CSV table of C-alpha atoms in Angstrom, one decimal:
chain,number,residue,atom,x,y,z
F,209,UNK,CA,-15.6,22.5,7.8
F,210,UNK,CA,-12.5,21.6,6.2
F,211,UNK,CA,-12.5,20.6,2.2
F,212,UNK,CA,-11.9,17.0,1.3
F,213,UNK,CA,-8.4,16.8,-0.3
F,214,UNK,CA,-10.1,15.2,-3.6
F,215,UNK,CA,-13.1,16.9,-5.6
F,216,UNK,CA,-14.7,14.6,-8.3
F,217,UNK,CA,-16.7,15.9,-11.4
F,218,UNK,CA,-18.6,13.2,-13.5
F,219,UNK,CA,-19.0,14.6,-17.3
F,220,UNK,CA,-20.9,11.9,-19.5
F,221,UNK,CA,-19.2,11.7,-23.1
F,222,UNK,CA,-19.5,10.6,-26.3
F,223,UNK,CA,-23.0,8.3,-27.5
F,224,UNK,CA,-22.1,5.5,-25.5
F,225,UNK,CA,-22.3,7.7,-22.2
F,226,UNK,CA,-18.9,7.3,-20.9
F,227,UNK,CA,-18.2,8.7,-17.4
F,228,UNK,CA,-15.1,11.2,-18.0
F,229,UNK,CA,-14.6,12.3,-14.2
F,230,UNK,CA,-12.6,15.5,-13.5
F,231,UNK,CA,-10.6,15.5,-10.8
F,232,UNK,CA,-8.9,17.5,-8.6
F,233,UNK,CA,-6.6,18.7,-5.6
F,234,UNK,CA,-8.9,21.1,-3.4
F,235,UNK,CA,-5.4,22.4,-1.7
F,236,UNK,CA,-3.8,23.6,-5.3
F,237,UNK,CA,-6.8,23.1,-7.8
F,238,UNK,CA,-4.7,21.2,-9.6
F,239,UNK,CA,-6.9,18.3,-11.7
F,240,UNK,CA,-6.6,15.5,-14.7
F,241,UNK,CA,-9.5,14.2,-16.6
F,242,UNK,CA,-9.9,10.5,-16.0
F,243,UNK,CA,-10.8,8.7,-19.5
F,244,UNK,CA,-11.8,11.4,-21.7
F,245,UNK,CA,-13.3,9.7,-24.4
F,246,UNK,CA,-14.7,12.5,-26.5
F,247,UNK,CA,-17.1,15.7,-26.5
F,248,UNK,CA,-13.9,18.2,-25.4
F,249,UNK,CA,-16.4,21.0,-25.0
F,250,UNK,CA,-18.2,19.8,-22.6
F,251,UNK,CA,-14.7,18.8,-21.1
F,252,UNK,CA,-12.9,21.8,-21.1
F,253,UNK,CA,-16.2,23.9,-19.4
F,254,UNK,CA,-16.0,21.9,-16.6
F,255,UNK,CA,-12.7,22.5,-16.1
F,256,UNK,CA,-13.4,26.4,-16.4
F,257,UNK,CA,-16.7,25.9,-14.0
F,258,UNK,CA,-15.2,24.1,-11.1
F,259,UNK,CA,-10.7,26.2,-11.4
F,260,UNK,CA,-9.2,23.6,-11.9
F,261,UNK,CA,-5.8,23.8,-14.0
F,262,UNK,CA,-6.0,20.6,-15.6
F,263,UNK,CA,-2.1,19.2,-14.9
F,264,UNK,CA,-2.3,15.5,-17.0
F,265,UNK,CA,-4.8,12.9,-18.3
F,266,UNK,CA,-5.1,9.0,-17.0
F,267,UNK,CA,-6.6,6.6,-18.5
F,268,UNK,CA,-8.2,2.7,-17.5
F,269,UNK,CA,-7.6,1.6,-20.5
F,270,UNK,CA,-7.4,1.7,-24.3
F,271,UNK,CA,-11.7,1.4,-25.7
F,272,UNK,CA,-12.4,4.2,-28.0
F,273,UNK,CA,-15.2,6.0,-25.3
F,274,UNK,CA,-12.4,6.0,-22.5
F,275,UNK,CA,-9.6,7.7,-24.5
F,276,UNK,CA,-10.9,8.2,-28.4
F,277,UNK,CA,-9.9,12.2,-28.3
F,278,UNK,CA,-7.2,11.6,-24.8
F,279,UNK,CA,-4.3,12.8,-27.5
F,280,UNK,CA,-5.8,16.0,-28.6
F,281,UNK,CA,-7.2,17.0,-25.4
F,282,UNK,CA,-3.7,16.7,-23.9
F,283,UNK,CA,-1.9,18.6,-27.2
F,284,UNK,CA,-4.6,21.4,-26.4
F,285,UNK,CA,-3.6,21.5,-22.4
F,286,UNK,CA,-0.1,20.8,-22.9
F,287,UNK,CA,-0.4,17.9,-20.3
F,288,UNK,CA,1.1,14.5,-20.4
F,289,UNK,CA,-1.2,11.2,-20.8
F,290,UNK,CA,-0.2,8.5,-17.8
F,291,UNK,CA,-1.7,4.8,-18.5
F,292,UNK,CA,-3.1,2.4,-19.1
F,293,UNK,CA,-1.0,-0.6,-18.7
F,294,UNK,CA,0.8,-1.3,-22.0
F,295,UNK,CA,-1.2,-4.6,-22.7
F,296,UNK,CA,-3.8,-2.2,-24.3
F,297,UNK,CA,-2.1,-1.3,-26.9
F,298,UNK,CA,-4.1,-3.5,-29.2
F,299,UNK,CA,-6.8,-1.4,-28.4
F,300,UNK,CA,-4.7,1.9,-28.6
F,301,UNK,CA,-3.2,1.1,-32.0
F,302,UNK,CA,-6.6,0.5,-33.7
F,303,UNK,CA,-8.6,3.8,-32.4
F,304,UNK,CA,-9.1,5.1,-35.8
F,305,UNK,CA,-10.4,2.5,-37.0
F,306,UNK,CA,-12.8,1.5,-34.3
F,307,UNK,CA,-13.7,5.0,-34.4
F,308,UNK,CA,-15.1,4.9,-38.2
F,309,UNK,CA,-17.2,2.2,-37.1
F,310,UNK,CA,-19.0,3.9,-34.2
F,311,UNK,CA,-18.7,6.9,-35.8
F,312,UNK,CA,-17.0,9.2,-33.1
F,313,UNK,CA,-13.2,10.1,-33.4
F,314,UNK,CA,-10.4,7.8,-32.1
F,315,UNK,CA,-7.1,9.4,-32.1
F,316,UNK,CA,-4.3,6.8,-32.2
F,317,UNK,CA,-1.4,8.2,-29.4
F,318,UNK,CA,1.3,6.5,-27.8
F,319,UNK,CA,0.7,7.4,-23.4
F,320,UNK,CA,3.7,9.2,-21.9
F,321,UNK,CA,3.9,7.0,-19.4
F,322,UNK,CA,2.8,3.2,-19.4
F,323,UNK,CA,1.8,2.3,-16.0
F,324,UNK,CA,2.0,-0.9,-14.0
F,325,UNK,CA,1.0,-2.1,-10.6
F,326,UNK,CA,2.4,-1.0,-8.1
F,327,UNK,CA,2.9,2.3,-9.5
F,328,UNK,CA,1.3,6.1,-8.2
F,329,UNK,CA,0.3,9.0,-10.1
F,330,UNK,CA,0.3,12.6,-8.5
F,331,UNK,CA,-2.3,15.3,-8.9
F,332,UNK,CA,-1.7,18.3,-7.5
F,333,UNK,CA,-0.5,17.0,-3.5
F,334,UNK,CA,-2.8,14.0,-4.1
F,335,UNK,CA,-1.4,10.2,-4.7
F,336,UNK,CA,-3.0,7.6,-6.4
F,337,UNK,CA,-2.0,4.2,-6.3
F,338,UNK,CA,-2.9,2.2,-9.1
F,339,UNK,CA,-3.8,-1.3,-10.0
F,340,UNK,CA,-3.9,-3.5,-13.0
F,341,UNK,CA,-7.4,-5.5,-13.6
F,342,UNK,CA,-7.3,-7.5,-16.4
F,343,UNK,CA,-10.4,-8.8,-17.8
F,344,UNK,CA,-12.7,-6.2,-19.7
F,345,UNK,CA,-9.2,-5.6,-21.3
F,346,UNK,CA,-5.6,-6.7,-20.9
F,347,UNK,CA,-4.1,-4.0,-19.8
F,348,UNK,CA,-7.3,-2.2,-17.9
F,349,UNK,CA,-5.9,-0.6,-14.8
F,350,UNK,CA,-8.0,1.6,-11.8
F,351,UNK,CA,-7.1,4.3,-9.1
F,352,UNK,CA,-7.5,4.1,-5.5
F,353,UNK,CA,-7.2,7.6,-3.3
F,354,UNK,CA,-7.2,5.6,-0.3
F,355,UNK,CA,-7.5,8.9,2.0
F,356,UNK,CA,-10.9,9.8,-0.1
F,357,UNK,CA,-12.0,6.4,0.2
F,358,UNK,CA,-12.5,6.4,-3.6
F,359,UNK,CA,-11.6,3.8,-6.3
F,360,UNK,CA,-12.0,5.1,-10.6
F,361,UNK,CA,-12.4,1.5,-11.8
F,362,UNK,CA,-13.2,2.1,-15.6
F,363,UNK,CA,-15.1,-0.7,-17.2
F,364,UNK,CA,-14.4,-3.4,-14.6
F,365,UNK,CA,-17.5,-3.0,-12.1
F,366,UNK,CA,-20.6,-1.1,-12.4
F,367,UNK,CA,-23.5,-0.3,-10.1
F,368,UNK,CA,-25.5,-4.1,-10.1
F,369,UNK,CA,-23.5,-5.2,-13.1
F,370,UNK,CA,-19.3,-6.1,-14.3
F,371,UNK,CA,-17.6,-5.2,-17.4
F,372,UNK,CA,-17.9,-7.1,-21.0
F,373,UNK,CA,-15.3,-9.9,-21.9
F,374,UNK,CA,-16.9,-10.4,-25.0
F,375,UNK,CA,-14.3,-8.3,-27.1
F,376,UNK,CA,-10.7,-9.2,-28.2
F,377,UNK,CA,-8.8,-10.3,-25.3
F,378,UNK,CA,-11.7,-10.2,-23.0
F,379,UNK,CA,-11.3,-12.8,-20.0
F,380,UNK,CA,-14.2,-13.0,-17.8
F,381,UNK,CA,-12.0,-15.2,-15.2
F,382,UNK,CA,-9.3,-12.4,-15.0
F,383,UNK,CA,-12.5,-9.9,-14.4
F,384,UNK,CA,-13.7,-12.0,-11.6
F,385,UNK,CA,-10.3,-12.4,-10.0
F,386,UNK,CA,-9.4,-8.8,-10.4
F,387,UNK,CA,-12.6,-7.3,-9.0
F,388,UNK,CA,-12.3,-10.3,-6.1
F,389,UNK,CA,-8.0,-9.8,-5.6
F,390,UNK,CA,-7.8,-5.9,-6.2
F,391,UNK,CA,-10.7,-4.5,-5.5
F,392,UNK,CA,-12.3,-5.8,-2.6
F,393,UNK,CA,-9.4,-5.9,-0.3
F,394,UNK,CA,-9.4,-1.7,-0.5
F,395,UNK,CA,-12.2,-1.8,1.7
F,396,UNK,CA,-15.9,-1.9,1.9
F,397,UNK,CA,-16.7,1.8,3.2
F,398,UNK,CA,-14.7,2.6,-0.7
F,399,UNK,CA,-16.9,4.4,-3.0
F,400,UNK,CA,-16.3,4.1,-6.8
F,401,UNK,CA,-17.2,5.8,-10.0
F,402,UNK,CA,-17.8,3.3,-12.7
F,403,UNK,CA,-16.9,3.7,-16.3
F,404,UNK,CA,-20.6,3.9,-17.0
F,405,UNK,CA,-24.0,4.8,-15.1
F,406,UNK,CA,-24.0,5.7,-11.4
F,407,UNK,CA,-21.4,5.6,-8.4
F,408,UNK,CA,-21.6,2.9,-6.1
F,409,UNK,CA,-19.5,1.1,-3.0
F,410,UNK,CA,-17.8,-1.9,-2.8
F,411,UNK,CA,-20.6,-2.8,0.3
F,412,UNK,CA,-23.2,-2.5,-1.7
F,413,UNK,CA,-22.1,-4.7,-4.8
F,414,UNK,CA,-20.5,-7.5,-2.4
F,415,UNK,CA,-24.1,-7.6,-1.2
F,416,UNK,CA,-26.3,-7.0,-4.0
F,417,UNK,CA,-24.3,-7.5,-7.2
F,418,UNK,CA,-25.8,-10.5,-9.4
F,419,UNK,CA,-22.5,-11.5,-10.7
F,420,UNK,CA,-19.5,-10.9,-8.1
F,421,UNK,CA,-21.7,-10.8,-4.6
F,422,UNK,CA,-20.3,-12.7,-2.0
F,423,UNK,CA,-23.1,-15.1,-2.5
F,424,UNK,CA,-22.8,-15.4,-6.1
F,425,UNK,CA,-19.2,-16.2,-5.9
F,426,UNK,CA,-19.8,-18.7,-2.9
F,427,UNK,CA,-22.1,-20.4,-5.3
């Protein structure tokens, strides 16, 4: 049976449990860690177990568990650091600080490469097209492999649940409308790995999802 082109890896980091996913290109081996917010140890063994020559790091966006140590783990790959959109760098510029008050490291870091919509980032022979979701943050963006079927949406939508809008330039309405306008229309039968706690599909929340259902919204 012939390998998927994408591989996936989802390492839990820092206290508050952030998925860091691992990916990679099964025809070169060729990966980038999505959102790593923290614990490089645990990081860097995956990358050892599963091959894979770790090639850059993207990010969803600029929150302290998604990309608090994304500048050192890149200084210690020599890889380059692509997103998020540059409407988080509110959130970028203050990671030492935010880090003190959680109490796990924030490195400030300025990305190599800002992304917008519209854009695609390569791994390996894989393309990603990405899209920007405003709403748990400005400039929160996510990554569609449309051949694998498979979205990494951050903190915008979680298994039964959406992301927060309750911090600085949180807007729930621009959550609602991205998860409606930019996710949904990638497909039902597209699978996703959340920011935090387990995968899901787009099926399953448009039917069960308490806050962005197809009934909830009708309501």
């Amino acid at each position: 049976m012939a390998l998927p082109p994408l591989r996936a890896a989802i390492v839990p980091v820092t206290p508050l449990q952030q998925n860091c996913s691992l990916i990679w290109c099964t025809a070169t081996m060729r990966g980038a860690f999505v959102d790593p917010g923290g614990d490089l140890p645990k990081l860097r063994a995956a990358a050892t177990q599963h091959g894979v020559t770790v090639e850059k790091i993207i990010l969803t966006h600029g929150h302290i568990d998604h990309c608090g140590e994304a500048k050192p783990l890149a200084e210690e790959f020599g890889v380059p650091i692509e997103g998020p959109h540059e409407a988080d760098r509110f959130w970028i510029a203050r990671l030492d600080e935010d880090g003190k008050n959680y109490g796990i490291r924030g490195v400030v870091f300025e990305p190599d490469r800002w992304l917008v919509e519209g854009d695609t980032v390569t791994i390996g022979d894989l393309t990603l097209d990405v899209y920007h979701t405003p709403g748990h943050t400005p400039g929160h963006v996510i990554f569609h492999h449309a051949p694998s079927k498979l979205a990494l949406v951050g903190d915008v939508l979680f298994q039964g649940s959406i992301g927060r809008t309750d911090f600085p330039l949180g807007n729930h309405q621009h959550l609602l409308q991205s998860i409606v306008e930019k996710l949904w229309p990638l497909g039902n039968d597209t699978a996703f790995i959340p920011g935090h706690g387990p995968p899901s599909n787009f099926a399953h929340e448009r039917e069960h999802n308490m806050f962005v259902s197809d009934r909830a919204m009708a309501a």
